[in-house]
Each structure stands twice: as C-alpha cells, then as structure tokens.
JSON list of C-alpha atoms in Angstrom, two decimals:
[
{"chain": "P", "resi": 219, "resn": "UNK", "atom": "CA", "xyz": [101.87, 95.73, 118.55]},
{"chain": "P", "resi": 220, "resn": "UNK", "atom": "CA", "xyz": [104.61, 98.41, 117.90]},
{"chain": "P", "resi": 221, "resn": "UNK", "atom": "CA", "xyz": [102.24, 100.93, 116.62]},
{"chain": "P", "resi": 222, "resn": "UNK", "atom": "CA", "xyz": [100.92, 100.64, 120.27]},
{"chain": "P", "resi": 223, "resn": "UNK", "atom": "CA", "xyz": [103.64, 101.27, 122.08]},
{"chain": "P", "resi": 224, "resn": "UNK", "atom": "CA", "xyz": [104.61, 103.80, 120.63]},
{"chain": "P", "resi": 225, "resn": "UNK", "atom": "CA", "xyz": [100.89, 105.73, 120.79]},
{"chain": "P", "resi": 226, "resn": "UNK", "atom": "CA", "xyz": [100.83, 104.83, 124.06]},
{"chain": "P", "resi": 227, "resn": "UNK", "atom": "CA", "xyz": [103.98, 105.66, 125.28]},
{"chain": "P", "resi": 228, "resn": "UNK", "atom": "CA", "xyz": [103.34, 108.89, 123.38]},
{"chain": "P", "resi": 229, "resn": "UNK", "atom": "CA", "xyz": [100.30, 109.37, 125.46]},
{"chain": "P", "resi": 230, "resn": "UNK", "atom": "CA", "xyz": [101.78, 108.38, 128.75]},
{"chain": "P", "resi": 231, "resn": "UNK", "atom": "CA", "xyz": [104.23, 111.54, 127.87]},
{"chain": "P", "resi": 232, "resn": "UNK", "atom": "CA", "xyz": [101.98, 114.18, 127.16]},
{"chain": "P", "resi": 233, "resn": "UNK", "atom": "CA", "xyz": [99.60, 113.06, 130.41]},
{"chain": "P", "resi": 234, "resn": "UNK", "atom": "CA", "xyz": [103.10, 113.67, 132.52]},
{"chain": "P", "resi": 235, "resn": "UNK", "atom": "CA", "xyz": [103.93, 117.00, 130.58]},
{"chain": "P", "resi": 236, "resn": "UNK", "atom": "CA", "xyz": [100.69, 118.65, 130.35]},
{"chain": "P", "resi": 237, "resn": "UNK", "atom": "CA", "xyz": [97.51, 118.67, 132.82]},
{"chain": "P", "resi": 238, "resn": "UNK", "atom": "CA", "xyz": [94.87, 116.35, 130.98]},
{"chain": "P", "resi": 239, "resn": "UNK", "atom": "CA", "xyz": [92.12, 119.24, 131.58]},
{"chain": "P", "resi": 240, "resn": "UNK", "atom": "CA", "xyz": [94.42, 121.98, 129.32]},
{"chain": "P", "resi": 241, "resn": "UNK", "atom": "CA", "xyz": [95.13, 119.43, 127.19]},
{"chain": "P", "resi": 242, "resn": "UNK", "atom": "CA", "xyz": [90.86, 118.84, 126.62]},
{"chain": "P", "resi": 243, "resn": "UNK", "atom": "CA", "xyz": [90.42, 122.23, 126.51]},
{"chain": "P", "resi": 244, "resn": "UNK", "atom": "CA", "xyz": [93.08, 122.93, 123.77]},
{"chain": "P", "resi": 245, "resn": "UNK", "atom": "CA", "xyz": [91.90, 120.14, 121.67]},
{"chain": "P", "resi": 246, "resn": "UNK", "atom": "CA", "xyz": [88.50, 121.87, 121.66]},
{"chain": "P", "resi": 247, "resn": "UNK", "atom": "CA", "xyz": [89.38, 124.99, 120.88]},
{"chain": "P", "resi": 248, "resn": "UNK", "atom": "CA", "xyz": [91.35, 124.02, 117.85]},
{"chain": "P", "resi": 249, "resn": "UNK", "atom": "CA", "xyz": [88.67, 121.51, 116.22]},
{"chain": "P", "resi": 250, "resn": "UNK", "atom": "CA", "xyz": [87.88, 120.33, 113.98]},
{"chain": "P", "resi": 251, "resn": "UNK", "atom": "CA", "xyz": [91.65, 121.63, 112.61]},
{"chain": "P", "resi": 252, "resn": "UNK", "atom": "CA", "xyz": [92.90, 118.17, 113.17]},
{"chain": "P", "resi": 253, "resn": "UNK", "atom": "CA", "xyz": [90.51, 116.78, 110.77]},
{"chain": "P", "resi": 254, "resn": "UNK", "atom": "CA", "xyz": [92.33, 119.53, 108.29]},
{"chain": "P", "resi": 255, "resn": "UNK", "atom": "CA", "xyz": [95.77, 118.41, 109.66]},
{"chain": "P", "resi": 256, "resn": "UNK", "atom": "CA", "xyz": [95.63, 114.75, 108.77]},
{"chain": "P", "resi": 257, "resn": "UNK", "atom": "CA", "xyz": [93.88, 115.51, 104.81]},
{"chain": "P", "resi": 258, "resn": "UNK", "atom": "CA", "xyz": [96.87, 117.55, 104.24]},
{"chain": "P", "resi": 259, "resn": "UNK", "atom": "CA", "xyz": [99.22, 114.89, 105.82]},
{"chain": "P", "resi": 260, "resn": "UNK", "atom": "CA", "xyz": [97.60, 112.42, 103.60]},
{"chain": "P", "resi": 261, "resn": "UNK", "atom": "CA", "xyz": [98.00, 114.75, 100.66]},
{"chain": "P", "resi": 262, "resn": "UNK", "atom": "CA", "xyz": [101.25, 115.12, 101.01]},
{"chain": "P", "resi": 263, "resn": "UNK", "atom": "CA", "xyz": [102.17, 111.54, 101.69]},
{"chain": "P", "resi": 264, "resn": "UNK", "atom": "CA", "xyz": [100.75, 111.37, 97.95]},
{"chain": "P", "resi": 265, "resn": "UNK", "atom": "CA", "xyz": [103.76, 113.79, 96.93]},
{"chain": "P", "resi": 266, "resn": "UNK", "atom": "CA", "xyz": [106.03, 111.97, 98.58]},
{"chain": "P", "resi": 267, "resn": "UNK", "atom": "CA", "xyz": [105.02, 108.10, 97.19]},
{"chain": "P", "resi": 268, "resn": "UNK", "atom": "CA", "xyz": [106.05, 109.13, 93.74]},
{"chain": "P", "resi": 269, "resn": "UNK", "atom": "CA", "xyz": [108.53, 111.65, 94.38]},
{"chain": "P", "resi": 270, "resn": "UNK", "atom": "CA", "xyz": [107.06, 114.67, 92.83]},
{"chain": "P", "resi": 271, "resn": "UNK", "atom": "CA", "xyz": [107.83, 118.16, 93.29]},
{"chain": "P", "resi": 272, "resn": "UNK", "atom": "CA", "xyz": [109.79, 118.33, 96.79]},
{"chain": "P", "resi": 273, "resn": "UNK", "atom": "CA", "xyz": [108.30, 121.92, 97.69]},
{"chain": "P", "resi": 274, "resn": "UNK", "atom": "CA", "xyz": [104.99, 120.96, 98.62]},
{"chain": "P", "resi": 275, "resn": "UNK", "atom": "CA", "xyz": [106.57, 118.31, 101.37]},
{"chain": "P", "resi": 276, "resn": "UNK", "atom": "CA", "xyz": [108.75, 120.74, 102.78]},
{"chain": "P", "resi": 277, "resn": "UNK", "atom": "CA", "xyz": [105.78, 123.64, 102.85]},
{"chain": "P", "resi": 278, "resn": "UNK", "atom": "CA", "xyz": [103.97, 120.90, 104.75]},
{"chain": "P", "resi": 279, "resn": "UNK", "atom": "CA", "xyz": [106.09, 119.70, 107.32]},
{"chain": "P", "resi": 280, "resn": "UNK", "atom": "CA", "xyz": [107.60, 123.53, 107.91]},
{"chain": "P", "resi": 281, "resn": "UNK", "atom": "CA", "xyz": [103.57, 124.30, 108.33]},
{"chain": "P", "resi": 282, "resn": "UNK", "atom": "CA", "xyz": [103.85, 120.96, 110.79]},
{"chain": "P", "resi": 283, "resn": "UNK", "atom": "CA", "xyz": [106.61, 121.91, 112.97]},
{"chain": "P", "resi": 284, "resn": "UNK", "atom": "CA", "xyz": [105.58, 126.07, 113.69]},
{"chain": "P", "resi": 285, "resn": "UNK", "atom": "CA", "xyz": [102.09, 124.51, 114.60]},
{"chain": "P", "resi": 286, "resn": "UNK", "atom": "CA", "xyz": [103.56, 122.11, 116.66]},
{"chain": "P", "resi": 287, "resn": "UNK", "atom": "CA", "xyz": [105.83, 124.62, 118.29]},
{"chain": "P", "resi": 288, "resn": "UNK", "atom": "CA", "xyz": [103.03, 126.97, 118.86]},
{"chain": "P", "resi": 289, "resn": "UNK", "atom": "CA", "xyz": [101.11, 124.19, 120.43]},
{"chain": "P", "resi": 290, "resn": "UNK", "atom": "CA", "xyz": [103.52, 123.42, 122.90]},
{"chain": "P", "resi": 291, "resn": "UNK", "atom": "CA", "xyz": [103.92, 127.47, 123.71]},
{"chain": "P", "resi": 292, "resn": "UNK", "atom": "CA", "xyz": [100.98, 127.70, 124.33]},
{"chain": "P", "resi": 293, "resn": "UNK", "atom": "CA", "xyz": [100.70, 125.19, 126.32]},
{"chain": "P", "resi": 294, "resn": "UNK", "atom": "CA", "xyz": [103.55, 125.84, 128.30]},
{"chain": "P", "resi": 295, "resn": "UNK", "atom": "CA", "xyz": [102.15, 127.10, 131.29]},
{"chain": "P", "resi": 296, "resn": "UNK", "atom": "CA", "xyz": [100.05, 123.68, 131.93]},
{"chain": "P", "resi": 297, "resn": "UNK", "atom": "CA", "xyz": [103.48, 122.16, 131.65]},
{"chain": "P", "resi": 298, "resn": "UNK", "atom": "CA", "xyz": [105.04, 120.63, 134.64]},
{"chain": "P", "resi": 299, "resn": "UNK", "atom": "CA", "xyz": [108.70, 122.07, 133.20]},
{"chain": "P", "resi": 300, "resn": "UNK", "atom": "CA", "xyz": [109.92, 124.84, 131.02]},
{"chain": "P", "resi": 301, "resn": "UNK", "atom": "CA", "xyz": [111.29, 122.67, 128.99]},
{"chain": "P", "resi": 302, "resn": "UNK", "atom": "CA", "xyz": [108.84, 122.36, 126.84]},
{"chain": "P", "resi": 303, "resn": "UNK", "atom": "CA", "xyz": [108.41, 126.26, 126.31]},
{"chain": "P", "resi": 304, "resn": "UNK", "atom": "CA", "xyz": [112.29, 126.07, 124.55]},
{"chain": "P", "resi": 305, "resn": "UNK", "atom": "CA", "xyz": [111.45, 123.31, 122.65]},
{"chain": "P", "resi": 306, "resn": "UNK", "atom": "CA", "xyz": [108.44, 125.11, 120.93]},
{"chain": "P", "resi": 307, "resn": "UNK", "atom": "CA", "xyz": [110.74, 127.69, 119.91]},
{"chain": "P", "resi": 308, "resn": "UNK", "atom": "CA", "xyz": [113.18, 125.10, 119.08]},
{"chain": "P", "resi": 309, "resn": "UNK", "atom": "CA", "xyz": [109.95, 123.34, 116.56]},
{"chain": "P", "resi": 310, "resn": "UNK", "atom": "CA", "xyz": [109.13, 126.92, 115.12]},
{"chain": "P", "resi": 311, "resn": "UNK", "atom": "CA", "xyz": [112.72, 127.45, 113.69]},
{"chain": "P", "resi": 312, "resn": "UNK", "atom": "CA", "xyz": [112.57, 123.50, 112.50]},
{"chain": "P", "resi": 313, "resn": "UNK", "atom": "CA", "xyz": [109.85, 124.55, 110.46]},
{"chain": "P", "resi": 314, "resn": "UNK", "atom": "CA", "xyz": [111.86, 127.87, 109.31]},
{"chain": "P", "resi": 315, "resn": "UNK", "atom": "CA", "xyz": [114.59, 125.60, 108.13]},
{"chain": "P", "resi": 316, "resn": "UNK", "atom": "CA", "xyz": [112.22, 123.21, 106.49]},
{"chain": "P", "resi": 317, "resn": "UNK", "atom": "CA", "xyz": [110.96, 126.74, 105.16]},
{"chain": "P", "resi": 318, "resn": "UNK", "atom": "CA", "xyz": [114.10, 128.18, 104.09]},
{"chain": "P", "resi": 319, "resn": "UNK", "atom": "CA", "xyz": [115.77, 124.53, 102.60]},
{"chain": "P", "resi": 320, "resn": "UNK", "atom": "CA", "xyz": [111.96, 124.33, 100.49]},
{"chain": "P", "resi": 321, "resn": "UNK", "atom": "CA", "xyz": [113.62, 124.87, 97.42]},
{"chain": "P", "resi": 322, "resn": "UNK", "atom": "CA", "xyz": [116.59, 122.49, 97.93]},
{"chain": "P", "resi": 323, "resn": "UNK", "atom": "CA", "xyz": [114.82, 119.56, 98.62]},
{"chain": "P", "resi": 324, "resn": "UNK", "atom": "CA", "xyz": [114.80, 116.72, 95.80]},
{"chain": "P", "resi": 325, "resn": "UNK", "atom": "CA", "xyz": [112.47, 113.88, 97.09]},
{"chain": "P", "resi": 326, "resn": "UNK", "atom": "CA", "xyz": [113.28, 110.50, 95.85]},
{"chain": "P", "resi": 327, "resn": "UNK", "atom": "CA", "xyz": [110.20, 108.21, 95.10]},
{"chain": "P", "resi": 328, "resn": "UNK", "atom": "CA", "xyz": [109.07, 105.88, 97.67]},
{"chain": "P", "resi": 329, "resn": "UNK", "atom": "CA", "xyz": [110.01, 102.63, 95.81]},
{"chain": "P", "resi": 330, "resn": "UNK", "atom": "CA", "xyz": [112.68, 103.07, 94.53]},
{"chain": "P", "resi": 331, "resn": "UNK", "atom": "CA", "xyz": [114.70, 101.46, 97.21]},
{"chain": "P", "resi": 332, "resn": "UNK", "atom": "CA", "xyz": [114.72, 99.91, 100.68]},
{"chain": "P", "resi": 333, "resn": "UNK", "atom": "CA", "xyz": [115.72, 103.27, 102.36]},
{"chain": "P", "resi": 334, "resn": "UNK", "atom": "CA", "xyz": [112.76, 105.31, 101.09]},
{"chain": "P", "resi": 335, "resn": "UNK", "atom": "CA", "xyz": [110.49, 102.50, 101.36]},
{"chain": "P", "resi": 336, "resn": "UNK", "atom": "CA", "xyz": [111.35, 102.86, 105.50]},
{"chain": "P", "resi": 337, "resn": "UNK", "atom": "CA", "xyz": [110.90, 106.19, 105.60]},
{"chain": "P", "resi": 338, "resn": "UNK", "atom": "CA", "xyz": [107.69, 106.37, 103.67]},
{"chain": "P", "resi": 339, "resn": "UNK", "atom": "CA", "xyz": [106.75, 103.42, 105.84]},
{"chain": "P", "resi": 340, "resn": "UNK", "atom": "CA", "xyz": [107.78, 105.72, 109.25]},
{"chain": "P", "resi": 341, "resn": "UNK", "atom": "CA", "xyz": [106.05, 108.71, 107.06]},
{"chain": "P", "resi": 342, "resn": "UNK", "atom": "CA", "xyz": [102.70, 106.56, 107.34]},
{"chain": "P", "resi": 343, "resn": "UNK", "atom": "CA", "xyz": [102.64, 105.39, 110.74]},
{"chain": "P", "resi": 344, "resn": "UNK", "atom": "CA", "xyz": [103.31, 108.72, 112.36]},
{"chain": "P", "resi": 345, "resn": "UNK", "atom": "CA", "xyz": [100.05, 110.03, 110.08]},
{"chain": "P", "resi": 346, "resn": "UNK", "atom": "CA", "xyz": [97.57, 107.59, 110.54]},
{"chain": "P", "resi": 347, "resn": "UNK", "atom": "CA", "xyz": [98.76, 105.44, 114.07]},
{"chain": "P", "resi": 348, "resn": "UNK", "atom": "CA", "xyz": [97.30, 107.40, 116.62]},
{"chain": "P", "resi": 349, "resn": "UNK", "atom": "CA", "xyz": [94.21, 107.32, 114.67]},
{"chain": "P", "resi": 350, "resn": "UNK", "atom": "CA", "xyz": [94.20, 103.49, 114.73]},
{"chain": "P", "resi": 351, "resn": "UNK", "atom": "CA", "xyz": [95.61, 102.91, 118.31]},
{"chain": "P", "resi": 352, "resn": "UNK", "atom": "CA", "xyz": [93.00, 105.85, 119.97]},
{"chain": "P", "resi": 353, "resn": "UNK", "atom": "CA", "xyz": [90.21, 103.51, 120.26]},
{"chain": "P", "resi": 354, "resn": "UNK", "atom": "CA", "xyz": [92.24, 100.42, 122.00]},
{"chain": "P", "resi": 355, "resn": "UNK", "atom": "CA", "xyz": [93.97, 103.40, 124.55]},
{"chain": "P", "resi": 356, "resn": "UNK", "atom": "CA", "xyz": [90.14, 104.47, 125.48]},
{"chain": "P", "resi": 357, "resn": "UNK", "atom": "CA", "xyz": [90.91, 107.51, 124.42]},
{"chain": "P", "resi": 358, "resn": "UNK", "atom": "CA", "xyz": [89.09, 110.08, 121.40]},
{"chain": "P", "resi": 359, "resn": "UNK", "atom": "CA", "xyz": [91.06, 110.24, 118.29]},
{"chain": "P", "resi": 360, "resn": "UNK", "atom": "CA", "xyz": [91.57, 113.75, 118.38]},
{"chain": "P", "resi": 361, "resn": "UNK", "atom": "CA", "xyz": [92.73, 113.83, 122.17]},
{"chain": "P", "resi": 362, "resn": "UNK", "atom": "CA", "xyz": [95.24, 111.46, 120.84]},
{"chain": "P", "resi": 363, "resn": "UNK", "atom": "CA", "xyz": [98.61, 113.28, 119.62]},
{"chain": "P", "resi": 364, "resn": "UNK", "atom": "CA", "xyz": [98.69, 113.85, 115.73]},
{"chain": "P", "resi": 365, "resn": "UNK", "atom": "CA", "xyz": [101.07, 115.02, 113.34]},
{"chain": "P", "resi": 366, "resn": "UNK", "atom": "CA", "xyz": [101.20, 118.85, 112.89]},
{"chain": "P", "resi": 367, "resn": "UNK", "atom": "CA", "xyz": [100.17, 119.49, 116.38]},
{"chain": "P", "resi": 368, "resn": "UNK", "atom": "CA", "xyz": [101.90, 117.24, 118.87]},
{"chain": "P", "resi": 369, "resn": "UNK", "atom": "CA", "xyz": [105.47, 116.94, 119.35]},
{"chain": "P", "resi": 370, "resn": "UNK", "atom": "CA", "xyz": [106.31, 113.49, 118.87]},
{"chain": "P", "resi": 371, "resn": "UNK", "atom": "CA", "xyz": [104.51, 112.06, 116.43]},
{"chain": "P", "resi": 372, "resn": "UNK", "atom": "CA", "xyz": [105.69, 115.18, 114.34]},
{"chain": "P", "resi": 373, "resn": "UNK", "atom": "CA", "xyz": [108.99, 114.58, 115.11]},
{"chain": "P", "resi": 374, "resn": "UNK", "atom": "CA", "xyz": [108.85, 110.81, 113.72]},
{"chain": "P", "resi": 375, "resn": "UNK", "atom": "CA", "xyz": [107.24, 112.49, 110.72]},
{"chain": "P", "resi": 376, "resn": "UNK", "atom": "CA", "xyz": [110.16, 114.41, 109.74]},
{"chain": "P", "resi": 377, "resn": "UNK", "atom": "CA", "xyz": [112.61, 111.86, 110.60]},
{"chain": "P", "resi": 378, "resn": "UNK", "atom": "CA", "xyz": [111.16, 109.78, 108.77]},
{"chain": "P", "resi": 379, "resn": "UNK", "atom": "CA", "xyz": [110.80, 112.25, 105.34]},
{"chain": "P", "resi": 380, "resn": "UNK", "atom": "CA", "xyz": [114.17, 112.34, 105.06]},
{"chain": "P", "resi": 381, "resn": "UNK", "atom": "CA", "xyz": [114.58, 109.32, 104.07]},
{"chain": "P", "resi": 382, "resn": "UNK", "atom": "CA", "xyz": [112.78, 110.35, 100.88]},
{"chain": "P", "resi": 383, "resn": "UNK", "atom": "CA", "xyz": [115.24, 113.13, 100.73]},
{"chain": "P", "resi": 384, "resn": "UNK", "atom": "CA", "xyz": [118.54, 114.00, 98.92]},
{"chain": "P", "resi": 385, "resn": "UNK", "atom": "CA", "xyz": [122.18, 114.71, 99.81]},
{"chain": "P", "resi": 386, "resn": "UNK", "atom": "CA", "xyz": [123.55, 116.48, 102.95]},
{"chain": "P", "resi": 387, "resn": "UNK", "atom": "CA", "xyz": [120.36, 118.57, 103.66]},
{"chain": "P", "resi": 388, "resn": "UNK", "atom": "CA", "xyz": [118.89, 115.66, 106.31]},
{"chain": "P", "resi": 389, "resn": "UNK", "atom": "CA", "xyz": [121.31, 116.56, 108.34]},
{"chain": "P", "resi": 390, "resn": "UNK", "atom": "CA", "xyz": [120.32, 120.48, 109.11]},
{"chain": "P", "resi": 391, "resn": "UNK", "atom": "CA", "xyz": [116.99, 119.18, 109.20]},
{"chain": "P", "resi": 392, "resn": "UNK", "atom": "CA", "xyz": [117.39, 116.16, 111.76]},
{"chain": "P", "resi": 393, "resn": "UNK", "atom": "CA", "xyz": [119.09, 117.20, 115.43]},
{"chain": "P", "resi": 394, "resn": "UNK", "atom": "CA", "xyz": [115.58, 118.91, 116.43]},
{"chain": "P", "resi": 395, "resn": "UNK", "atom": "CA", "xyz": [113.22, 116.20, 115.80]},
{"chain": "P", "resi": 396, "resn": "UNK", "atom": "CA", "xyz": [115.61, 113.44, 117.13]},
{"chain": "P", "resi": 397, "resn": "UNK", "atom": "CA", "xyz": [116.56, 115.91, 120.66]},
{"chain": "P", "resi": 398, "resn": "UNK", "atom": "CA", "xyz": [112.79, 115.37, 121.04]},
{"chain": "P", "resi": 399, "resn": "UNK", "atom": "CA", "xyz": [112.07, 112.19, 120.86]},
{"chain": "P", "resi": 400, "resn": "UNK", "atom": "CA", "xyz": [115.22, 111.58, 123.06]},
{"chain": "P", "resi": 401, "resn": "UNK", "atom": "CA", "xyz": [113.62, 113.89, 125.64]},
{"chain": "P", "resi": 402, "resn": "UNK", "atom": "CA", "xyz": [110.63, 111.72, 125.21]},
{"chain": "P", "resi": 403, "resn": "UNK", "atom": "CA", "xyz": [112.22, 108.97, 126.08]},
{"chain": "P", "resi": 404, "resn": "UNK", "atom": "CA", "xyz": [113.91, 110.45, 129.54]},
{"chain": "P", "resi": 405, "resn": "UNK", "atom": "CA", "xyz": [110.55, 111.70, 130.46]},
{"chain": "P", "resi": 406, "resn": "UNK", "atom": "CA", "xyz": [109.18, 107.98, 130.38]},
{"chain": "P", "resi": 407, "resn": "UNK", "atom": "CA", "xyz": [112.50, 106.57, 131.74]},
{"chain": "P", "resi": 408, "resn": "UNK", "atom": "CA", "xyz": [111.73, 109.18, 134.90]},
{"chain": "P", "resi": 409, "resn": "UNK", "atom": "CA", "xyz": [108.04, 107.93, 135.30]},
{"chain": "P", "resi": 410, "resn": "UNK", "atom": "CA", "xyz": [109.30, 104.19, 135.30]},
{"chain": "P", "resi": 411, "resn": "UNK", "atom": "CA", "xyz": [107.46, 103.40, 132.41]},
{"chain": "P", "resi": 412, "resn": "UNK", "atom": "CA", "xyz": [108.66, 100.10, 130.38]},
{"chain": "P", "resi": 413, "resn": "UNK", "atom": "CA", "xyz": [108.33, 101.11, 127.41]},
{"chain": "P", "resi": 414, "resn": "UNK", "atom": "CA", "xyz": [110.41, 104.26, 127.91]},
{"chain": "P", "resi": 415, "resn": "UNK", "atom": "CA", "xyz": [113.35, 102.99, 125.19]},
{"chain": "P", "resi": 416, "resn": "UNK", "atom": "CA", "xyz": [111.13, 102.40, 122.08]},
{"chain": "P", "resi": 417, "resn": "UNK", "atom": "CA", "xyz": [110.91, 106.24, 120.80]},
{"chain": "P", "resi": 418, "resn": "UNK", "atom": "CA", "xyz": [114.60, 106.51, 121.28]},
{"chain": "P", "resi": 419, "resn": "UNK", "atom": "CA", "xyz": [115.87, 103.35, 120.12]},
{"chain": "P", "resi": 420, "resn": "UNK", "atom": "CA", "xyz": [113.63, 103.82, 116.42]},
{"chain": "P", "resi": 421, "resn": "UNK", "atom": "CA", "xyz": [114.83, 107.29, 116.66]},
{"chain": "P", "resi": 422, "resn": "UNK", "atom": "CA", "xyz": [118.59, 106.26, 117.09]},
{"chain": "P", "resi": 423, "resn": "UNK", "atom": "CA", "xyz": [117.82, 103.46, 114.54]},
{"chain": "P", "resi": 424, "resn": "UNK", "atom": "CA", "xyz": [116.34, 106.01, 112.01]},
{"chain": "P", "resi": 425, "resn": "UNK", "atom": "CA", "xyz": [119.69, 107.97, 112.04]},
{"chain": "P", "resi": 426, "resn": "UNK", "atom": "CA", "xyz": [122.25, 104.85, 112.00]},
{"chain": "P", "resi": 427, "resn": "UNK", "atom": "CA", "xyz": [120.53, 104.26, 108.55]},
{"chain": "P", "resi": 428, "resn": "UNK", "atom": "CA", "xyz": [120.65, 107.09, 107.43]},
{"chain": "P", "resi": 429, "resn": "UNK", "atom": "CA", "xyz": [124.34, 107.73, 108.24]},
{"chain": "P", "resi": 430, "resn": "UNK", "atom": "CA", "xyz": [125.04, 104.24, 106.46]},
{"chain": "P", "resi": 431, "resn": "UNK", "atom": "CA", "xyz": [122.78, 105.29, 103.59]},
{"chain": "P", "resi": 432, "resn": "UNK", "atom": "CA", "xyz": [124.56, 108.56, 103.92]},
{"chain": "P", "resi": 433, "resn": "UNK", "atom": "CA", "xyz": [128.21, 106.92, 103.40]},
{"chain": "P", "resi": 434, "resn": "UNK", "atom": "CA", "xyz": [126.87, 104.47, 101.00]},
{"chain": "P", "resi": 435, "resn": "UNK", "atom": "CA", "xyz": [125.33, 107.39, 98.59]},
{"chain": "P", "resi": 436, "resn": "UNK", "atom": "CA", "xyz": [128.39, 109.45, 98.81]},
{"chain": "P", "resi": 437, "resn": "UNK", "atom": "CA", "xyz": [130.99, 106.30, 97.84]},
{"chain": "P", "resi": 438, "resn": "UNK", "atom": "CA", "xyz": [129.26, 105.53, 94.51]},
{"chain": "P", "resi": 439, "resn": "UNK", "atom": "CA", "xyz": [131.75, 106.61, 92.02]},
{"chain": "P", "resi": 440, "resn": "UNK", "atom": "CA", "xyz": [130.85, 109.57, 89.25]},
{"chain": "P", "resi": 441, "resn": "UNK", "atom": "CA", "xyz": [130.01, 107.70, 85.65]},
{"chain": "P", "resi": 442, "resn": "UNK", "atom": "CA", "xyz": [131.78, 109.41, 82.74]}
]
C-alpha cells in the first residue's frame, strides 16, 4: 500500500511538471536505456548488501544523478516552471560530489544493523517499486519514473544509500536529494492531492535517523 502511494504520487508529479506527450516521446527516444538503468541498479544493490568496495556505489549513483539532471534539462522546456531547469543543474553537481567523495566512501554491510537494513530496504524500493506499482497505475513500466532517470525516485535512492554509508560524508551528499523530494511534495500540496505529505514526511523521517544514528555513532567512546 505505501509502495503505491508513493509511485503514484510520484506520477501525479511528473504529469503536473511535464506535458505527458514530451514525457512519451522522451521515454522513446531513450529505450531501451532503462532496461540498462535498472541491471546496473540491481548490480549495485549487490555491492551494497555485503558492503564491498564503496567505489562502485558511488560511480553508480554519481552516473544516476547527472542522468537524472540531464533528463530534467532537457526536459525543461515541456515544464510548466523553471524550476525544474535549476534543479537539473542542481542533480548534475549531486552526481559530481558523489563523483568527487568516490574514494571516501566506506559502505557498511546491509545487515549489520537496523540502520543499514532501512536504507538498503529504501535502496530496494526506489529500484524495483515503480516496476511493481506500473501495472496497477495503468501505466507502461518504462513511462513510469525509475531510478537514474527521474528525479524522485533517484532522490529516495541516494537518501536512502547513505544509510549504508560512513561518517560525516552523508551530510554533503544529502541537502539535494531531500530539497527535491520536499519540492515534490509542495507540487502535490498545490494540486490538492492527498497524498501530497508522504514523500516529505519519509524524506524528513530518513534524515531524523540519520541525525540520531549520526549522534549515536559519534558518542561511542574510542577502545584502547
């Protein structure tokens, strides 16, 4: 029941954003990338499980948020605000930082404790929901919003990676993805949808924990 409401309130946003014709037309142009999106999402939801190398998740999700950004530039002009131009920009230099913090980033397996467990859990949904919740919405998988392409289901992606992640580096990586999905949420709130709080409240939710996980990690005392 959650995983559709927030699919469909994700859909519900991009049919007030962008004209549902430019939206076709883009998704045809670009297949069948999606198809190549969502194997490397799955891929690197491997890396993440068991907490391997932290590289190849960064790579991924700065490869994630330029496409995204680029998607949304280019689509800018079927936009019904500028907004969304800025915020493309604003996903290209996400995926610079996830570029640039690459070699930084220690992952911390999945299971090892109820804080990576949610975020692989959040890591998952954002992946594979829309592919799930398409066929109930009447509407094509790939005309659906996925990871590495549309905003907010990339956005919940990284949010929800660092959880999996080390230290003080969530925070450089977190305002972007979490001024989205608050923006989201307006856009919903403006079109009198009731479902318009979800995407901001797990947003909000996502960062409470990890500013509790955040204080918690950084008051365990040094062993000898």
């Amino acid at each position: 029941m959650l995983t559709a409401l927030l699919f469909s309130s994700t859909i519900l946003t991009t049919s007030l954003l962008v004209n549902p014709e430019a939206l076709h037309q883009f998704a045809l142009s670009i297949w069948p990338a999606q198809i190549v999106l969502i194997a490397i999402a799955g891929l690197t939801l491997r890396y993440l499980f068991v907490g391997d190398d932290g590289r190849w998740p960064a790579w991924i999700l700065a490869l994630f948020f330029c496409l995204s950004g680029i998607s949304m530039f280019w689509l800018h002009e079927a936009h019904s605000t500028s907004v969304i131009a800025l915020f493309g920009l604003l996903f290209i230099l996400q995926g610079l930082l996830w570029l640039l913090s690459a070699s930084q980033t220690d992952i911390i397996p999945a299971n090892s404790h109820i804080f990576s467990r949610i975020g692989m859990a959040g890591c998952m949904l954002s992946v594979f929901g829309p592919l799930f919740i398409a066929p109930f919405l009447d509407h094509a998988w790939w005309m659906v919003g996925i990871a590495g392409l549309a905003p907010t289901p990339t956005s919940l992606l990284g949010l929800s990676a660092l959880f999996l992640l080390e230290g003080r580096l969530r925070w450089r990586l977190s305002p972007i993805p979490f001024a989205w999905i608050i923006y989201h949420g307006y856009v919903c709130f403006e079109a009198n949808s009731m479902t318009w709080f979800i995407l901001p409240l797990v947003a909000i939710s996502l960062m409470l924990l990890m500013f509790f996980e955040y204080l918690n990690y950084w008051r365990i005392p040094e062993s000898d």
